[in-house]
Coordinates of C-alpha atoms in Angstrom, one line a residue:
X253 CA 10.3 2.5 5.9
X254 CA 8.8 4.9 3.4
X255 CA 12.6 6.7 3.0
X256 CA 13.9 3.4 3.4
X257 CA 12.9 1.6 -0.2
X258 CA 14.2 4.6 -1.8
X259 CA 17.5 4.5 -0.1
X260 CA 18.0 0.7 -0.8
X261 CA 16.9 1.4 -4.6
X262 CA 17.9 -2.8 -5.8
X263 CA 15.0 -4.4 -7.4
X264 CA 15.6 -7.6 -5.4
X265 CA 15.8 -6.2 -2.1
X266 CA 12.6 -3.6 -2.8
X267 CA 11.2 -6.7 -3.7
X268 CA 12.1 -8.5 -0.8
X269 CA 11.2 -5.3 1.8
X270 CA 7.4 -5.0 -0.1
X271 CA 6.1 -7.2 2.4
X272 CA 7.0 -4.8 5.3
X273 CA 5.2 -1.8 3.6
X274 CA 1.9 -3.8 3.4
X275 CA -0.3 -1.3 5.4
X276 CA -1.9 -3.6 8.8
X277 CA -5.0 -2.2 9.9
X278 CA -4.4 -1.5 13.8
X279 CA -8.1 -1.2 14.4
X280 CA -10.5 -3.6 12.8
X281 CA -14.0 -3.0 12.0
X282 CA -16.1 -3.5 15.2
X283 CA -18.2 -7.0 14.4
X284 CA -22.1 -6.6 12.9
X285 CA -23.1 -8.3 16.4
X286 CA -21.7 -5.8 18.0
X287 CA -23.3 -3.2 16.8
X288 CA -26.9 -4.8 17.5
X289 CA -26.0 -5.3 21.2
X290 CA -28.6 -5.0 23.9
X291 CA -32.5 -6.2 24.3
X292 CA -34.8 -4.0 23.2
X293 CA -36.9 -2.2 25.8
X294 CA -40.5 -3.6 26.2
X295 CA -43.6 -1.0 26.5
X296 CA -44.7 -0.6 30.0
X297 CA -48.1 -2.4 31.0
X298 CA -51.1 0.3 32.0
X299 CA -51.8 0.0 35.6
X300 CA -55.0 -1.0 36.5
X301 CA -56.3 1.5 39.2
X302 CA -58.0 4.8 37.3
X303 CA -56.1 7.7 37.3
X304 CA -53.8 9.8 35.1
X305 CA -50.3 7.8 35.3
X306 CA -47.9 8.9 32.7
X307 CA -44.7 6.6 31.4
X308 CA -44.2 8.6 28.1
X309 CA -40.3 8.9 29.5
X310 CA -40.6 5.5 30.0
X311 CA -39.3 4.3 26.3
X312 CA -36.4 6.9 25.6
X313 CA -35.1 6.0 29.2
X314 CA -34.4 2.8 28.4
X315 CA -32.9 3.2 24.8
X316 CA -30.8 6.1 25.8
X317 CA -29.4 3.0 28.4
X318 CA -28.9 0.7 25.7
X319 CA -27.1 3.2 23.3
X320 CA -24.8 4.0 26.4
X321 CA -24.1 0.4 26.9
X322 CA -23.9 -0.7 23.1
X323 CA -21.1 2.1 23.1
X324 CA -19.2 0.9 25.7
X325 CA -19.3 -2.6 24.4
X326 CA -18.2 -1.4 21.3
X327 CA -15.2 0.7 22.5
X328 CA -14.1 -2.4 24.6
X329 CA -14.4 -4.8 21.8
X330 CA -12.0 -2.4 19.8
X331 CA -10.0 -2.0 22.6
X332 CA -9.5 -6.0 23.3
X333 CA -8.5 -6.2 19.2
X334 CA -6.3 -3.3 19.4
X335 CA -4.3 -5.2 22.4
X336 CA -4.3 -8.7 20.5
X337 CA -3.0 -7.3 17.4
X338 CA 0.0 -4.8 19.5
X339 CA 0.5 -8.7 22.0
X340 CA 1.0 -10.1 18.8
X341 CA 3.6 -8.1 17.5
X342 CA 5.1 -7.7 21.3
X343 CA 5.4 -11.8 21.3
X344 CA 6.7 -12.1 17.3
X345 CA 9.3 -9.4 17.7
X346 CA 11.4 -7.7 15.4
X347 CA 8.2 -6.2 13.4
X348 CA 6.8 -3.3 15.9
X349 CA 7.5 -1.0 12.8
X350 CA 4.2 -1.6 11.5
X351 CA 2.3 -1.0 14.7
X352 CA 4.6 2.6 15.6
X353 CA 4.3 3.7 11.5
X354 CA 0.7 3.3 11.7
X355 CA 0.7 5.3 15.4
X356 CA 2.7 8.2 13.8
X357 CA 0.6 8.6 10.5
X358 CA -2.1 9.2 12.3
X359 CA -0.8 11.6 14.5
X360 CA 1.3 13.9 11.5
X361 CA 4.3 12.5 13.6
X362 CA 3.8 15.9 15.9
X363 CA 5.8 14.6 19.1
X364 CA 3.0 15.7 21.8
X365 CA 0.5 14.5 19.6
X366 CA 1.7 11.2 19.1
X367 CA 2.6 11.0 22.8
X368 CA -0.6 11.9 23.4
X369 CA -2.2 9.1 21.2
X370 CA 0.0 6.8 22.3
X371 CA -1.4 7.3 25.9
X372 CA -5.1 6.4 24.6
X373 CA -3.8 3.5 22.6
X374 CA -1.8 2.2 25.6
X375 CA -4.6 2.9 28.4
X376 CA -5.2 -0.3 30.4
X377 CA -2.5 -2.6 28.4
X378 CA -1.7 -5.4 30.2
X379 CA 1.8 -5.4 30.1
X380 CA 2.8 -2.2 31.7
X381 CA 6.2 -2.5 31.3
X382 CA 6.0 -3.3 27.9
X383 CA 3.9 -0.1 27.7
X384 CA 6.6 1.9 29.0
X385 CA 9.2 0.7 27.2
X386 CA 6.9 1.8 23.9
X387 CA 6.7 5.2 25.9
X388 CA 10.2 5.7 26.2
X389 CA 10.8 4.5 22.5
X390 CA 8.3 6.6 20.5
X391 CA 10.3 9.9 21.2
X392 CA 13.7 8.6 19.6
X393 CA 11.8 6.8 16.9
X394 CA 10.5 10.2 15.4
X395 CA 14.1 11.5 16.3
X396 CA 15.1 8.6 13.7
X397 CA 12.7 9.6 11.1
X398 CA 13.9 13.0 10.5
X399 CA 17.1 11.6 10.6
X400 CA 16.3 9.2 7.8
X401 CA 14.9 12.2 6.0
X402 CA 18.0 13.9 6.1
X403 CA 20.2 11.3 5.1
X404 CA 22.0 11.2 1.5
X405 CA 24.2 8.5 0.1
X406 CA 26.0 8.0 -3.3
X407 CA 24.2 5.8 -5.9
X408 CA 27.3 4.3 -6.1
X409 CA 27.1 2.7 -3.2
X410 CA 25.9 -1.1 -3.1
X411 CA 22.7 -2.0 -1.8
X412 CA 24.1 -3.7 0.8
X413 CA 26.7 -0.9 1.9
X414 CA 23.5 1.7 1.7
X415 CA 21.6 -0.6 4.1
X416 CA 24.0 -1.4 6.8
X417 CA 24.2 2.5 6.6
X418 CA 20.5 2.7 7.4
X419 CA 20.6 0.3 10.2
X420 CA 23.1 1.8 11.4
X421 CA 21.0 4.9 12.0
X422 CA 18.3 3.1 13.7
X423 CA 20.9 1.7 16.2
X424 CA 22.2 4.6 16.8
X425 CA 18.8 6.1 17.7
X426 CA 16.9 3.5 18.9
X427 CA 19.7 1.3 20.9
X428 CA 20.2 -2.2 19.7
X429 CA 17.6 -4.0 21.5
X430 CA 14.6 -1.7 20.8
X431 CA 16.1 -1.4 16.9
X432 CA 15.9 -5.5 17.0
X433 CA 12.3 -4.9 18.4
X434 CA 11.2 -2.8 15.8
X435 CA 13.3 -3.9 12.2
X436 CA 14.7 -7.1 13.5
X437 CA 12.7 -9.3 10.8
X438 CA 13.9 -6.9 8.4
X439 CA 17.0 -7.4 9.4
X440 CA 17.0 -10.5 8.9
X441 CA 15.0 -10.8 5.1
X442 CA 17.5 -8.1 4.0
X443 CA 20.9 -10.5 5.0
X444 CA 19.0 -13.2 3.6
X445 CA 18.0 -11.4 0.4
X446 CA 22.0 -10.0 0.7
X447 CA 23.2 -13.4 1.3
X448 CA 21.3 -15.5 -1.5
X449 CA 22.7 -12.8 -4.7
X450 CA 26.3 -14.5 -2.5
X451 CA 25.2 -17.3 -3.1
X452 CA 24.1 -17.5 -6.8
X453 CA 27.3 -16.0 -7.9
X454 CA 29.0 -18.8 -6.6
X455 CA 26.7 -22.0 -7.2
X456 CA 27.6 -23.1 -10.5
X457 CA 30.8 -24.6 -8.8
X458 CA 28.6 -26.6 -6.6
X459 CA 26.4 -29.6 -7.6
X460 CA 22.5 -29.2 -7.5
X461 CA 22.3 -31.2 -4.0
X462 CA 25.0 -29.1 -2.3
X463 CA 23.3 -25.9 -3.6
X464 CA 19.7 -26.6 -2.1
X465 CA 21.9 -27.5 1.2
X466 CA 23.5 -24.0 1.1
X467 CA 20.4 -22.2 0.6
X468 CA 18.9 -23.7 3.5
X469 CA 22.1 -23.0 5.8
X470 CA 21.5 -19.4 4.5
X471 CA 18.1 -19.3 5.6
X472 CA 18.8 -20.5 9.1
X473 CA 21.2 -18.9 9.4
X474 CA 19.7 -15.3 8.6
X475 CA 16.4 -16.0 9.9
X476 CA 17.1 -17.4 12.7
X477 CA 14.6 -16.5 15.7
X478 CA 12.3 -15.0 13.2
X479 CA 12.1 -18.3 10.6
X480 CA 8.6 -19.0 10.9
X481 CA 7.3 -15.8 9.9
X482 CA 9.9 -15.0 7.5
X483 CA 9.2 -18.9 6.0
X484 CA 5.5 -17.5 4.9
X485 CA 6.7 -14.2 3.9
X486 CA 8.7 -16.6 1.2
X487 CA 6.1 -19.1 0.8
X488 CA 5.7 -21.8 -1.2
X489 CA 5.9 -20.0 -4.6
X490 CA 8.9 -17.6 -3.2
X491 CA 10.9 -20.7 -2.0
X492 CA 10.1 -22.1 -5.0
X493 CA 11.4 -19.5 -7.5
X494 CA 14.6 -19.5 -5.9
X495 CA 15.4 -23.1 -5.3
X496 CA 14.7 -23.5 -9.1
X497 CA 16.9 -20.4 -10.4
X498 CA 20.1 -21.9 -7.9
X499 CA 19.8 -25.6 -9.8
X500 CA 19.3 -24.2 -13.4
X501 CA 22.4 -21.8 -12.9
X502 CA 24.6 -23.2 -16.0
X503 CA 22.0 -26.3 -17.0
X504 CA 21.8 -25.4 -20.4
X505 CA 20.3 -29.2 -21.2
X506 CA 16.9 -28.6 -21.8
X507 CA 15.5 -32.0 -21.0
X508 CA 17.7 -31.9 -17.7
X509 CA 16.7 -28.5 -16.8
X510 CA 12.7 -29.8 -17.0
X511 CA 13.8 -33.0 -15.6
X512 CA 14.9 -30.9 -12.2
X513 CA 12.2 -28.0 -12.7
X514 CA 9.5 -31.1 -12.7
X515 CA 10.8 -32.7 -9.6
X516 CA 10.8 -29.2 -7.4
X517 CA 7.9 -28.3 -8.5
X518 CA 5.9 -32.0 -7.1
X519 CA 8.3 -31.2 -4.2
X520 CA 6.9 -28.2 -3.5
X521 CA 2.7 -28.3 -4.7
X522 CA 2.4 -31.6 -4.7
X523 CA 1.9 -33.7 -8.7
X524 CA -1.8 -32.2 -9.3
X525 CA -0.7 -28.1 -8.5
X526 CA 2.3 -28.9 -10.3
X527 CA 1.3 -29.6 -13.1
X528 CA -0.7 -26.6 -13.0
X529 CA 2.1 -24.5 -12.0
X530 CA 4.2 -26.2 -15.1
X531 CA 1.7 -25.1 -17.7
X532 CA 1.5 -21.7 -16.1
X533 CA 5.6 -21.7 -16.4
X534 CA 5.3 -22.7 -19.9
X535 CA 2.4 -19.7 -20.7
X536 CA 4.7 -16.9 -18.9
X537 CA 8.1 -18.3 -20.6
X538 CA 6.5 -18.1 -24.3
X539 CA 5.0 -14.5 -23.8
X540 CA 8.4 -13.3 -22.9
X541 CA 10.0 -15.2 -25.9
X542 CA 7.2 -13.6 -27.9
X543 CA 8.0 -10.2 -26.1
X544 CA 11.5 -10.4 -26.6
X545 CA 10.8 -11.7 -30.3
X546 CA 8.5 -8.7 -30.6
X547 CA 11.2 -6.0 -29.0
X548 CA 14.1 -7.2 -31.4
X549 CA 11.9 -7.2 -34.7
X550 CA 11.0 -3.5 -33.5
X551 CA 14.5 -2.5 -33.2
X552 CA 15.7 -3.8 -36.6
X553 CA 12.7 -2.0 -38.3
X554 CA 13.3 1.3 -36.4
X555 CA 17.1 0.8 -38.0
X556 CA 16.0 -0.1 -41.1
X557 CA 13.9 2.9 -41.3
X558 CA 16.2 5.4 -40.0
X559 CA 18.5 4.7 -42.6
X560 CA 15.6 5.5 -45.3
X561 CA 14.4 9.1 -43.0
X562 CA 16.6 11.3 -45.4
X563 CA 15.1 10.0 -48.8
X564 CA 11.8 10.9 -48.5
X565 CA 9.6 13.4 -47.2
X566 CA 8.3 13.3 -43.4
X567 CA 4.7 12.3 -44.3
X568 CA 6.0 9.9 -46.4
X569 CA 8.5 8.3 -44.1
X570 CA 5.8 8.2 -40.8
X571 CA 3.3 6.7 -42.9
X572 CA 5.5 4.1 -44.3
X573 CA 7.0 3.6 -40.8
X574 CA 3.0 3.3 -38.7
X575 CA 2.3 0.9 -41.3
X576 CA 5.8 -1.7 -41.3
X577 CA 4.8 -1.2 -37.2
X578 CA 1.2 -2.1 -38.1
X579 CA 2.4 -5.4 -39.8
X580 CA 4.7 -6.3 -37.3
X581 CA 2.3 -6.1 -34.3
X582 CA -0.1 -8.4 -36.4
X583 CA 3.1 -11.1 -37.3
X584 CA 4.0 -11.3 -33.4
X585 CA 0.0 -10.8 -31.5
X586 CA -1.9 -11.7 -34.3
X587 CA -3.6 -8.1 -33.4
X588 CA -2.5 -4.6 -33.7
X589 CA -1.3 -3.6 -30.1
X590 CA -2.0 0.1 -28.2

């Protein structure tokens, strides 16, 4: 994945792949309870009878027990976690990449020492022959990362074009099913991410009900068996964002624009977070008109000063320029900026 978001280079898709890259942590912290496992030993009673008894071993007998047990509760406990996040995966499908990337970091992707961490991550799995499948997979997967690290393509090249290319590596390493397995959700964000830039290039010749129909065939359609998760890696927000750029494609109405912009928004958060979302829109749209403002106003002044850079001397011309720069900050922040 690493190679990958440099090979696809498109903003949108990056975008779209950053959720993939969020590191999972395969071993989570062993619980405070835990850790505090096992009674503590109580101090032997003196025997009654006279006579020199000794229990001085007594004490560290005991706690050396404890620690013993403590330990092994806290290697099972670790254990059980490690299986219900790997089941998890197993039962999801088409995401194993995270579980396998995290494997082979950890192990300097060295084939025998990865196989041989493998072996201590896999010991007592329930599913054996899931288990062996992973056994049999982690070999080509590492054959597929120097592969991947090998691989140049043209910038020239469309995103989509560079991708398929990609995926066609892993196929060709991994077998279909096993590169469904591991990328298969992937897979299925990247033709949806593919499929919706289709899709906005074509929707100002649809109405604003037919192109909210055809975003939702295009999610279906791409997400198929893996809709759920790939629905919250969108989210509201995401789903949001792109529902309201298909309907204002060529609205150049203002009042009709916020008249539709209003009525997703209570679709999607509801009237109270709507509104809220609204006046956050409205915040974010004037500091990029003020940006803009700000950007243009900067380019006519560099101009404007360029033109003057042979009639006077250096000093003359950099102090004259800081301080037109100084002015303009203060007319578009109301404060000199960094």
């Amino acid at each position: 994945m690493r190679s990958l978001i440099v090979i696809l280079g498109a903003a949108t898709l990056v975008a779209g792949l950053g959720y993939w890259l969020t590191p999972t942590q395969s071993h989570p912290p062993v619980h405070p309870e835990v850790l505090t496992a096992g009674a503590h030993a109580e101090q032997p009673v003196a025997p009654s009878v006279p006579g020199p008894v000794s229990h001085a071993s007594a004490p560290a007998l005991n706690a050396g027990i404890e620690a013993e047990q403590g330990q092994q509760v806290r290697g099972e406990f670790a254990r059980d976690r490690r299986f219900q996040y790997l089941q998890r995966l197993q039962a999801e499908g088409g995401n194993l990449q995270q579980w396998v990337n995290e494997l082979v970091q950890r192990c300097g992707a060295q084939k025998d020492a990865c196989q041989t961490l493998l072996e201590q991550e896999l010991e007592g799995y329930p599913d054996a022959d899931f288990a062996d499948r992973l056994r049999a997979l982690l070999p080509r997967y590492l054959g597929y990362e120097r592969a991947m690290s090998a691989l140049v393509m043209s910038r020239d090249l469309s995103p989509r074009t560079r991708y398929q290319r990609v995926d066609a590596l892993r196929t060709e390493h991994l077998g279909e099913a096993d590169a469904e397995l591991m990328f298969g959700q992937e897979r299925a964000w990247a033709d949806y991410r593919f499929g919706y830039e289709a899709l906005l290039a074509k929707a100002s010749s649809l109405s604003t009900g037919e192109r909210l129909q055809a975003l939702d065939r295009l999610r279906r359609q791409s997400w198929q068996d893996h809709y759920e998760a790939l629905s919250d890696l969108e989210g509201r927000h995401g789903a949001y964002r792109r529902e309201k750029e298909m309907l204002l494609l060529g609205v150049t109405d203002s009042r009709q624009r916020e008249a539709l912009a209003d009525e997703l928004r209570t679709r999607h958060f509801g009237e109270q977070e709507a509104d809220i979302v609204g006046l956050r829109e409205e915040e974010l749209s004037l500091q990029q008109q003020q940006r803009e403002g700000y950007q243009q106003a900067r380019a006519e002044l560099e101009q404007s000063m360029s033109a003057r850079r042979n009639l006077m001397s250096e000093e003359a011309w950099q102090q004259q320029y800081q301080e037109q720069l100084r002015q303009l900050r203060r007319r578009w922040f109301s404060e000199p900026a960094n």
